[in-house]
C-alpha cells in the first residue's frame, strides 16, 4: 500500500480574507443515487471533487452508468444502467452506498450492495434502512458480505422509531418510482433531505412536507433526469468559520449556505464572534472570540450539527475557561480528543460529554486523523497552535474537503499537503476505513 500523505500546518497566523464554499458532500451523494432513477443524463453542477463522490461515481459505473466531468459539473448518463455485479465492491469505502439499495429496487426491481463503510464514529447500523425498504414491500435480505433487495417498491407507510438522515433518503429514493403514495413519519429534517426532495421533484416526483417531520411522496413509473446545482456544504462552511475563530481572524464566506448555519452562528456569537450577511456573503470577525461555552449539545437539525462537534471542540480547547460538549447522535465521536491532548488540550470525556479546560495556546505536534471531521478538527487545532503540526491520515480529510490546504493558504494561513501515493489518480481513497 502506498505511503499515505500528510498535512503540515504552521500555526499562530490569524486567517483573513474570503473563501468560496465547495458543494455539499452530503447532498451530492444522495443526488447521485437519485440520478439512477432517471432514464437519461443527469447533471450535478458545482459538484465537489472529493473522494466520497469519486467512490459513489465508481459504484454507479459498476451499475452501467456512464459518467464524466466538465470542471465541477458531473454528468451521469443512466440510460444504459443495469444491475451490476460489482456494486458490492466499492460499498465498504463509504456510508452512502447503502442508499443505492432503494434506488436499485426502484430502477431494476432487484440489486445487491456490500455493507457500507463510513467514518468510525459509532456502530452505524442499517436497521432503519432495511425497515424502510420492507415497509415499501421490498424483500431485503442481509447476507454474509452484502445486502440483497428484490421486488419493485410499492407505496406504504413508514414511521421511523428514530430520526435518520440516510434512512430517510433511502425511503425517498425507494418511493420515487412507486406509483402509489408513501407516507414517511419522523423523517430527518436536515437540509440534505430538502435538497434531495428538490432533486426528485425536478425528476417528476410529487413530494409534500420535505424538511418537516412528515413527508407524503407520490412517485411515478418513470422519471426524467435532472440538472441541478449542488448547494454549498454547510459543514465545510462551519469548519472554515471555526478555523477563523481558532485563529481570531476575519473570514468571509462567498456563497455561503443561507439559513443552514443558524444554530452554529448562535454559538459563534456566544463565543464572542461577530458576523453579518452582506450581499450574499457571510462576513465574520473572530478577533473578540474569548468566551468558553459552558454547555453545548449536538442534535438533529435544526440543532447543532454533530459534524461540527469535533471542529468546535478544537476551538474551545484554545479558549481559556470551562466548556462542555455533549454528543447525542453518535456513540463514538470523541476519538479526536486523544490527538488534541497530544497538542496540549485538556479534555476529559465522561460518557457522551467532553469537558474541555481551554488554554491560552496549544502546541504543534504530530497527530493522526482517524475519520473525516476529527481530521478537520486537527487542522483547526494546528492553525491555532504554536509551531508546526503534522497530520497523518489526511486521506480521511480528503473524503469531504476538496481544497482545505489551498483554502487555508488563500486565507493567509500556512498549510500544505505532502501528497501520498494514492491508489487512484487525483484524490481517490487509498485505503478502506476500518
Ligand atoms: C449522515 O449519516 C451524514 N452522512 C453524517 O455525516 C451525519 O453525521 C449524519 O447523517 C447525521 O447528521 C452522509 O450524509 C453521507 P444517521 P447517516 O442515519 O445517515 C443511527 C460526515 O461527516 N442509525 O442520521 O449515517 C445512527 O447510528 C458524516 O459527513 C440507526 O440506529 O446518519 C446514529 O446514531 C458523518 N439505524 C443516528 O441513527 C440506522 O439504520 C443518526 O444516524 C441508521 C442510523
Coordinates of C-alpha atoms and ligand atoms in Angstrom, one line a residue:
X1 CA 0.0 0.0 0.0
X2 CA 1.4 3.4 -1.0
X3 CA 2.7 6.0 1.5
X4 CA -0.3 8.0 2.8
X5 CA 0.0 11.8 2.6
X6 CA 0.1 14.1 5.5
X7 CA -0.8 17.8 6.0
X8 CA 1.8 20.2 7.5
X9 CA 0.5 23.3 9.3
X10 CA 2.3 26.3 10.8
X11 CA 0.0 27.7 13.4
X12 CA -0.4 31.1 15.1
X13 CA -1.4 33.1 12.0
X14 CA -4.9 34.7 12.0
X15 CA -6.9 33.7 8.9
X16 CA -8.1 36.7 7.0
X17 CA -9.8 37.0 3.7
X18 CA -12.6 35.4 1.7
X19 CA -13.1 31.9 0.5
X20 CA -15.7 30.1 -1.6
X21 CA -17.6 27.1 -0.1
X22 CA -17.5 23.8 -2.1
X23 CA -20.6 21.9 -3.0
X24 CA -22.2 19.8 -0.2
X25 CA -20.8 16.2 0.1
X26 CA -23.9 15.0 1.9
X27 CA -26.3 16.5 -0.7
X28 CA -24.3 15.4 -3.7
X29 CA -24.2 11.7 -2.7
X30 CA -28.0 11.2 -2.5
X31 CA -28.4 13.3 -5.6
X32 CA -26.1 10.8 -7.4
X33 CA -28.2 8.0 -6.2
X34 CA -31.3 9.8 -7.4
X35 CA -29.8 10.1 -10.9
X36 CA -30.1 6.3 -11.2
X37 CA -33.8 6.6 -11.1
X38 CA -33.9 8.7 -14.3
X39 CA -33.5 7.2 -17.8
X40 CA -31.3 10.0 -19.1
X41 CA -28.3 12.2 -18.5
X42 CA -28.4 14.0 -15.1
X43 CA -26.0 16.8 -14.2
X44 CA -24.8 17.8 -10.8
X45 CA -23.4 21.3 -11.2
X46 CA -20.7 22.6 -8.9
X47 CA -20.2 19.1 -7.5
X48 CA -17.3 18.7 -5.0
X49 CA -14.4 16.7 -6.4
X50 CA -13.8 14.7 -3.2
X51 CA -13.0 11.0 -2.6
X52 CA -16.6 10.0 -1.5
X53 CA -18.1 11.4 -4.7
X54 CA -15.5 9.6 -6.8
X55 CA -16.3 6.4 -4.9
X56 CA -20.0 6.8 -5.5
X57 CA -19.2 7.5 -9.1
X58 CA -17.3 4.2 -9.4
X59 CA -20.2 2.3 -7.8
X60 CA -22.6 3.8 -10.3
X61 CA -20.2 2.9 -13.2
X62 CA -20.4 -0.7 -11.9
X63 CA -24.2 -0.4 -12.5
X64 CA -23.7 0.6 -16.1
X65 CA -23.8 4.4 -15.6
X66 CA -21.5 6.3 -17.9
X67 CA -20.0 9.3 -16.1
X68 CA -17.7 12.2 -16.9
X69 CA -16.7 15.6 -15.5
X70 CA -16.6 19.0 -17.1
X71 CA -14.7 21.0 -14.5
X72 CA -17.0 20.8 -11.4
X73 CA -20.1 19.5 -13.3
X74 CA -20.6 15.8 -13.0
X75 CA -22.6 14.1 -15.8
X76 CA -24.3 10.8 -15.1
X77 CA -25.7 9.0 -18.2
X78 CA -28.1 6.4 -16.7
X79 CA -29.8 5.4 -19.9
X80 CA -27.9 2.1 -20.0
X81 CA -27.8 1.4 -16.3
X82 CA -28.3 -2.2 -15.4
X83 CA -27.9 -4.3 -12.3
X84 CA -24.2 -4.8 -12.0
X85 CA -22.1 -7.4 -10.2
X86 CA -19.5 -5.2 -8.6
X87 CA -21.9 -2.7 -7.0
X88 CA -20.9 -4.6 -3.9
X89 CA -17.2 -3.8 -4.3
X90 CA -17.0 -0.1 -3.6
X91 CA -19.7 0.0 -0.9
X92 CA -17.4 -0.6 2.0
X93 CA -15.5 2.6 1.4
X94 CA -18.3 4.9 2.4
X95 CA -21.6 5.2 4.2
X96 CA -23.8 6.5 1.4
X97 CA -23.5 3.4 -0.8
X98 CA -26.3 1.9 1.2
X99 CA -28.9 4.3 -0.1
X100 CA -28.5 2.8 -3.6
X101 CA -30.5 -0.2 -2.4
X102 CA -33.8 1.7 -2.6
X103 CA -32.8 3.2 -6.0
X104 CA -31.8 -0.2 -7.4
X105 CA -35.1 -1.7 -6.2
X106 CA -36.9 1.1 -7.9
X107 CA -34.9 1.0 -11.2
X108 CA -34.2 -2.7 -11.5
X109 CA -36.6 -4.5 -9.1
X110 CA -33.5 -6.1 -7.6
X111 CA -29.9 -5.4 -6.5
X112 CA -27.2 -6.0 -4.0
X113 CA -24.7 -3.9 -2.2
X114 CA -21.8 -4.5 0.1
X115 CA -22.2 -3.4 3.6
X116 CA -21.5 0.3 3.9
X117 CA -18.3 1.7 5.4
X118 CA -18.0 5.3 6.6
X119 CA -16.3 7.1 9.4
X120 CA -15.7 5.1 12.6
X121 CA -17.8 7.3 14.8
X122 CA -20.2 4.6 16.1
X123 CA -21.8 1.3 15.1
X124 CA -23.5 2.8 12.0
X125 CA -26.3 0.1 11.9
X126 CA -28.6 -0.1 8.9
X127 CA -31.7 -1.5 10.6
X128 CA -33.8 1.7 9.8
X129 CA -32.8 1.4 6.1
X130 CA -34.0 -2.2 6.0
X131 CA -37.2 -1.3 7.9
X132 CA -38.0 1.4 5.4
X133 CA -37.4 -0.9 2.4
X134 CA -39.6 -3.6 3.9
X135 CA -42.4 -1.1 4.6
X136 CA -42.5 -0.5 0.8
X137 CA -42.8 -4.2 0.1
X138 CA -39.2 -4.7 -0.9
X139 CA -37.6 -8.0 0.2
X140 CA -34.3 -7.0 1.9
X141 CA -32.0 -9.8 2.9
X142 CA -28.8 -9.5 4.8
X143 CA -26.1 -11.9 3.5
X144 CA -22.6 -12.5 4.8
X145 CA -20.9 -9.8 2.7
X146 CA -23.8 -8.0 1.1
X147 CA -27.4 -6.9 1.3
X148 CA -29.8 -8.1 -1.4
X149 CA -33.1 -6.5 -2.3
X150 CA -35.7 -7.8 -4.6
X151 CA -39.1 -6.6 -5.8
X152 CA -40.2 -3.2 -7.1
X153 CA -41.3 -0.8 -4.3
X154 CA -45.0 -0.4 -3.6
X155 CA -46.3 2.6 -1.7
X156 CA -46.6 2.4 2.0
X157 CA -46.5 3.9 5.5
X158 CA -43.1 4.3 7.2
X159 CA -42.9 5.5 10.8
X160 CA -39.3 5.8 11.9
X161 CA -38.7 5.0 15.6
X162 CA -35.8 7.4 15.5
X163 CA -34.6 10.1 13.0
X164 CA -32.0 9.0 10.5
X165 CA -30.8 11.1 7.6
X166 CA -29.7 8.1 5.5
X167 CA -32.7 6.0 6.2
X168 CA -35.0 9.0 5.2
X169 CA -33.1 9.3 2.0
X170 CA -33.4 5.6 1.4
X171 CA -37.2 5.8 1.8
X172 CA -37.4 8.7 -0.5
X173 CA -35.4 7.1 -3.2
X174 CA -37.3 3.8 -2.9
X175 CA -40.7 5.6 -3.0
X176 CA -39.8 7.7 -6.1
X177 CA -40.6 5.1 -8.7
X178 CA -43.7 3.7 -6.9
X179 CA -47.0 4.8 -8.5
X180 CA -48.6 4.5 -5.1
X181 CA -48.4 7.1 -2.3
X182 CA -45.9 6.8 0.5
X183 CA -46.1 8.5 3.9
X184 CA -43.0 8.8 6.0
X185 CA -43.3 9.9 9.6
X186 CA -40.5 11.0 12.0
X187 CA -38.3 11.9 9.0
X188 CA -34.9 13.6 9.3
X189 CA -35.2 17.3 8.7
X190 CA -31.6 18.1 7.7
X191 CA -31.1 20.4 4.7
X192 CA -29.9 17.4 2.7
X193 CA -33.4 16.0 2.9
X194 CA -34.9 19.2 1.5
X195 CA -32.4 19.3 -1.3
X196 CA -33.0 15.6 -2.3
X197 CA -36.7 16.4 -2.4
X198 CA -36.0 19.3 -4.7
X199 CA -34.0 17.0 -6.9
X200 CA -36.6 14.3 -7.0
X201 CA -39.3 16.9 -7.7
X202 CA -37.3 18.1 -10.7
X203 CA -37.5 14.5 -11.9
X204 CA -41.2 14.3 -11.6
X205 CA -41.9 13.0 -8.1
X206 CA -44.6 14.8 -6.1
X207 CA -43.4 15.5 -2.5
X208 CA -45.1 17.3 0.3
X209 CA -43.6 18.1 3.7
X210 CA -39.9 17.9 2.9
X211 CA -38.0 19.4 5.8
X212 CA -40.8 18.7 8.2
X213 CA -41.2 15.6 10.3
X214 CA -43.7 14.0 7.9
X215 CA -43.5 13.6 4.1
X216 CA -46.0 12.4 1.5
X217 CA -44.5 11.1 -1.7
X218 CA -46.3 10.3 -4.9
X219 CA -43.9 8.5 -7.2
X220 CA -44.1 7.8 -10.9
X221 CA -43.4 4.8 -13.1
X222 CA -40.6 6.7 -14.9
X223 CA -38.7 9.8 -14.1
X224 CA -36.8 12.4 -16.0
X225 CA -33.1 13.2 -15.5
X226 CA -32.3 16.4 -13.7
X227 CA -29.7 19.2 -14.0
X228 CA -29.2 20.9 -10.6
X229 CA -26.6 22.9 -8.7
X230 CA -25.2 21.2 -5.6
X231 CA -25.8 23.6 -2.7
X232 CA -22.8 24.9 -0.6
X233 CA -21.6 22.5 2.1
X234 CA -22.8 23.7 5.5
X235 CA -20.3 21.6 7.3
X236 CA -17.3 22.9 5.3
X237 CA -18.7 26.4 5.8
X238 CA -18.8 25.9 9.6
X239 CA -15.4 24.3 9.5
X240 CA -13.9 27.4 7.9
X241 CA -15.6 29.8 10.2
X242 CA -14.3 27.7 13.2
X243 CA -10.8 28.0 11.7
X244 CA -11.3 31.7 11.7
X245 CA -12.4 31.6 15.3
X246 CA -9.5 29.4 16.4
X247 CA -7.0 31.9 14.9
X248 CA -9.0 35.1 15.9
X249 CA -9.1 36.1 12.3
X250 CA -11.7 37.5 9.9
X251 CA -13.1 35.0 7.4
X252 CA -15.7 35.8 4.8
X253 CA -17.6 33.1 3.0
X254 CA -18.6 33.6 -0.6
X255 CA -22.0 32.0 -1.5
X256 CA -22.5 30.5 2.0
X257 CA -25.3 28.1 2.7
X258 CA -28.1 30.5 3.6
X259 CA -30.3 29.6 6.7
X260 CA -28.5 26.3 7.4
X261 CA -26.0 27.7 9.9
X262 CA -28.4 29.5 12.3
X263 CA -27.7 27.3 15.4
X264 CA -24.0 27.3 14.7
X265 CA -24.0 31.2 14.4
X266 CA -25.8 31.5 17.7
X267 CA -23.0 29.5 19.4
X268 CA -20.3 31.5 17.4
X269 CA -21.8 34.7 18.8
X270 CA -21.8 33.3 22.3
X271 CA -18.0 32.7 21.9
X272 CA -17.6 36.4 21.0
X273 CA -17.7 36.0 17.3
X274 CA -19.3 38.8 15.2
X275 CA -21.0 38.2 11.8
X276 CA -23.1 39.9 9.2
X277 CA -24.7 38.9 6.0
X278 CA -23.8 41.3 3.2
X279 CA -24.8 41.0 -0.5
X280 CA -24.7 37.2 -0.4
X281 CA -21.6 36.9 1.6
X282 CA -21.2 35.9 5.3
X283 CA -18.6 38.2 6.9
X284 CA -17.2 37.0 10.3
X285 CA -14.9 38.7 12.7
X286 CA -13.4 36.5 15.4
X287 CA -11.0 39.0 17.0
X288 CA -13.1 39.1 20.1
X289 CA -13.6 35.3 20.4
X290 CA -12.8 34.6 24.1
X291 CA -15.8 33.1 25.8
X292 CA -15.9 29.4 26.6
X293 CA -19.2 27.5 26.1
X294 CA -20.4 26.0 29.4
X295 CA -22.7 23.6 27.7
X296 CA -23.4 22.6 24.1
X297 CA -25.2 19.6 22.7
X298 CA -25.4 18.2 19.2
X299 CA -28.8 17.4 17.8
X300 CA -30.9 16.6 14.7
X301 CA -31.5 19.6 12.5
X302 CA -32.1 22.4 13.3
X303 CA -29.9 21.6 16.4
X304 CA -26.2 22.0 16.4
X305 CA -24.8 19.5 13.8
X306 CA -22.8 16.5 15.0
X307 CA -20.4 17.0 12.1
X308 CA -19.2 20.3 13.7
X309 CA -18.8 18.8 17.2
X310 CA -15.1 17.9 16.8
X311 CA -14.2 21.1 15.0
X312 CA -15.9 23.1 17.7
X313 CA -14.0 21.1 20.4
X314 CA -10.7 22.1 18.7
X315 CA -11.7 25.8 19.1
X316 CA -12.8 25.5 22.7
X317 CA -9.5 23.8 23.6
X318 CA -7.9 27.2 22.8
X319 CA -10.4 29.4 24.7
X320 CA -9.4 29.7 28.4
X321 CA -12.2 28.6 30.6
X322 CA -14.5 25.5 31.1
X323 CA -16.6 24.2 28.2
X324 CA -18.6 21.1 27.8
X325 CA -19.9 19.4 24.6
X326 CA -22.4 16.6 24.6
X327 CA -22.7 14.3 21.6
X328 CA -26.3 12.9 21.2
X329 CA -26.2 11.4 17.7
X330 CA -23.2 9.1 17.5
X331 CA -21.8 7.0 20.3
X332 CA -18.1 7.2 19.5
X333 CA -17.3 10.6 18.2
X334 CA -14.7 11.8 20.6
X335 CA -11.8 9.8 19.1
X336 CA -10.0 13.0 18.2
X337 CA -9.8 14.1 21.8
X338 CA -6.8 11.9 22.4
X339 CA -5.0 13.5 19.4
X340 CA -5.9 17.0 20.6
X341 CA -4.5 16.1 24.0
X342 CA -1.1 15.5 22.3
X343 CA -1.3 19.2 21.3
X344 CA -1.7 20.2 25.0
X345 CA -5.5 20.3 25.0
X346 CA -7.1 19.4 28.4
X347 CA -10.2 17.3 27.5
X348 CA -11.9 14.7 29.7
X349 CA -14.6 12.5 28.1
X350 CA -17.2 11.1 30.5
X351 CA -19.9 9.2 28.8
X352 CA -21.4 11.2 26.0
X353 CA -19.9 14.5 27.1
X354 CA -16.4 16.0 26.7
X355 CA -15.3 18.5 29.3
X356 CA -12.8 21.0 28.0
X357 CA -10.5 23.2 30.1
X358 CA -9.4 25.7 27.4
X359 CA -5.9 27.1 27.4
X360 CA -4.2 30.2 26.0
X361 CA -2.3 28.2 23.5
X362 CA -2.0 24.7 22.1
X363 CA 1.4 23.3 20.9
X364 CA 2.0 21.9 17.4
X365 CA 2.6 18.1 17.3
X366 CA 2.5 15.0 15.1
X367 CA -1.1 13.7 15.2
X368 CA -3.2 11.3 13.2
X369 CA -6.7 11.7 11.7
X370 CA -8.9 8.6 12.2
X371 CA -12.0 10.0 10.5
X372 CA -13.2 12.9 8.4
X373 CA -14.4 15.6 10.9
X374 CA -11.9 14.6 13.5
X375 CA -9.3 15.3 10.9
X376 CA -10.8 18.7 10.2
X377 CA -10.6 19.4 14.0
X378 CA -6.9 18.6 13.9
X379 CA -6.4 21.1 11.1
X380 CA -8.2 23.8 13.1
X381 CA -6.1 23.0 16.2
X382 CA -2.9 23.1 14.1
X383 CA -3.9 26.5 12.8
X384 CA -4.2 27.9 16.3
X385 CA -1.3 26.1 17.9
X386 CA 2.2 27.4 18.4
X387 CA 4.6 25.8 16.0
X388 CA 4.2 23.1 13.3
X389 CA 1.6 20.3 13.3
X390 CA 1.8 17.3 11.1
X391 CA -1.4 15.4 10.5
X392 CA -1.2 11.9 9.1
X393 CA -4.3 10.1 7.7
X394 CA -5.2 13.1 5.5
X395 CA -6.9 10.7 3.1
X396 CA -9.8 10.8 5.6
X397 CA -9.9 14.6 5.3
X398 CA -9.9 14.3 1.5
X399 CA -13.2 12.4 1.7
X400 CA -15.1 15.6 2.5
X401 CA -12.8 18.6 1.9
X402 CA -11.8 19.3 -1.7
X403 CA -9.2 22.1 -1.1
X404 CA -8.7 22.6 2.6
X405 CA -5.0 23.4 2.3
X406 CA -5.4 25.7 -0.7
X407 CA -8.3 27.4 1.0
X408 CA -6.3 28.0 4.2
X409 CA -3.4 29.3 2.2
X410 CA -5.8 31.7 0.4
X411 CA -6.8 33.0 3.8
X412 CA -3.2 33.7 4.7
X413 CA -2.6 30.5 6.7
X414 CA 0.2 28.0 6.2
X415 CA -1.0 24.5 5.3
X416 CA 0.4 22.1 2.7
X417 CA -0.2 18.5 1.9
X418 CA 2.7 16.2 1.2
X419 CA 0.8 14.1 -1.3
X420 CA 0.8 10.4 -0.6
X421 CA 0.9 7.8 -3.4
X422 CA -2.8 7.5 -3.9
X423 CA -4.1 4.2 -5.4
X424 CA -6.2 6.2 -7.9
X425 CA -5.4 9.3 -9.9
X426 CA -6.3 12.6 -8.3
X427 CA -7.5 12.2 -4.7
X428 CA -9.4 9.0 -4.5
X429 CA -9.5 7.0 -1.4
X430 CA -6.4 4.8 -0.9
X431 CA -7.5 2.6 1.9
X432 CA -10.8 1.3 3.2
X433 CA -11.6 2.8 6.6
X434 CA -11.6 0.3 9.5
Ligands
LIG1 C1 -25.5 11.2 7.7 O1 -25.0 10.0 8.2 C2 -24.2 12.0 7.3 N1 -23.5 11.3 6.3 C3 -23.3 12.2 8.5 O2 -22.2 12.9 8.1 C4 -24.0 12.9 9.6 O3 -23.2 13.0 10.7 C5 -25.3 12.1 9.9 O4 -26.1 12.0 8.8 C6 -26.1 12.9 11.0 O5 -26.5 14.1 10.5 C7 -24.0 11.4 5.0 O6 -25.0 12.1 4.7 C8 -23.2 10.7 3.9 P1 -28.0 8.9 10.5 P2 -26.1 8.8 8.5 O7 -28.6 7.7 9.9 O8 -27.2 8.9 7.5 C9 -28.5 5.7 14.0 C10 -19.9 13.4 7.7 O9 -19.0 13.7 8.5 N2 -29.0 4.8 12.9 O10 -28.8 10.2 10.6 O11 -25.3 7.5 8.6 C11 -27.0 6.0 13.8 O12 -26.2 5.0 14.4 C12 -20.9 12.3 8.0 O13 -20.2 14.0 6.6 C13 -29.6 3.6 13.3 O14 -29.7 3.3 14.5 O15 -26.6 9.2 9.9 C14 -26.9 7.4 14.5 O16 -26.8 7.1 15.9 C15 -20.5 11.6 9.3 N3 -30.0 2.7 12.4 C16 -28.2 8.0 14.3 O17 -29.1 7.0 13.9 C17 -29.9 3.0 11.0 O18 -30.4 2.2 10.2 C18 -28.2 9.1 13.1 O19 -27.6 8.5 12.0 C19 -29.3 4.3 10.7 C20 -28.9 5.1 11.6

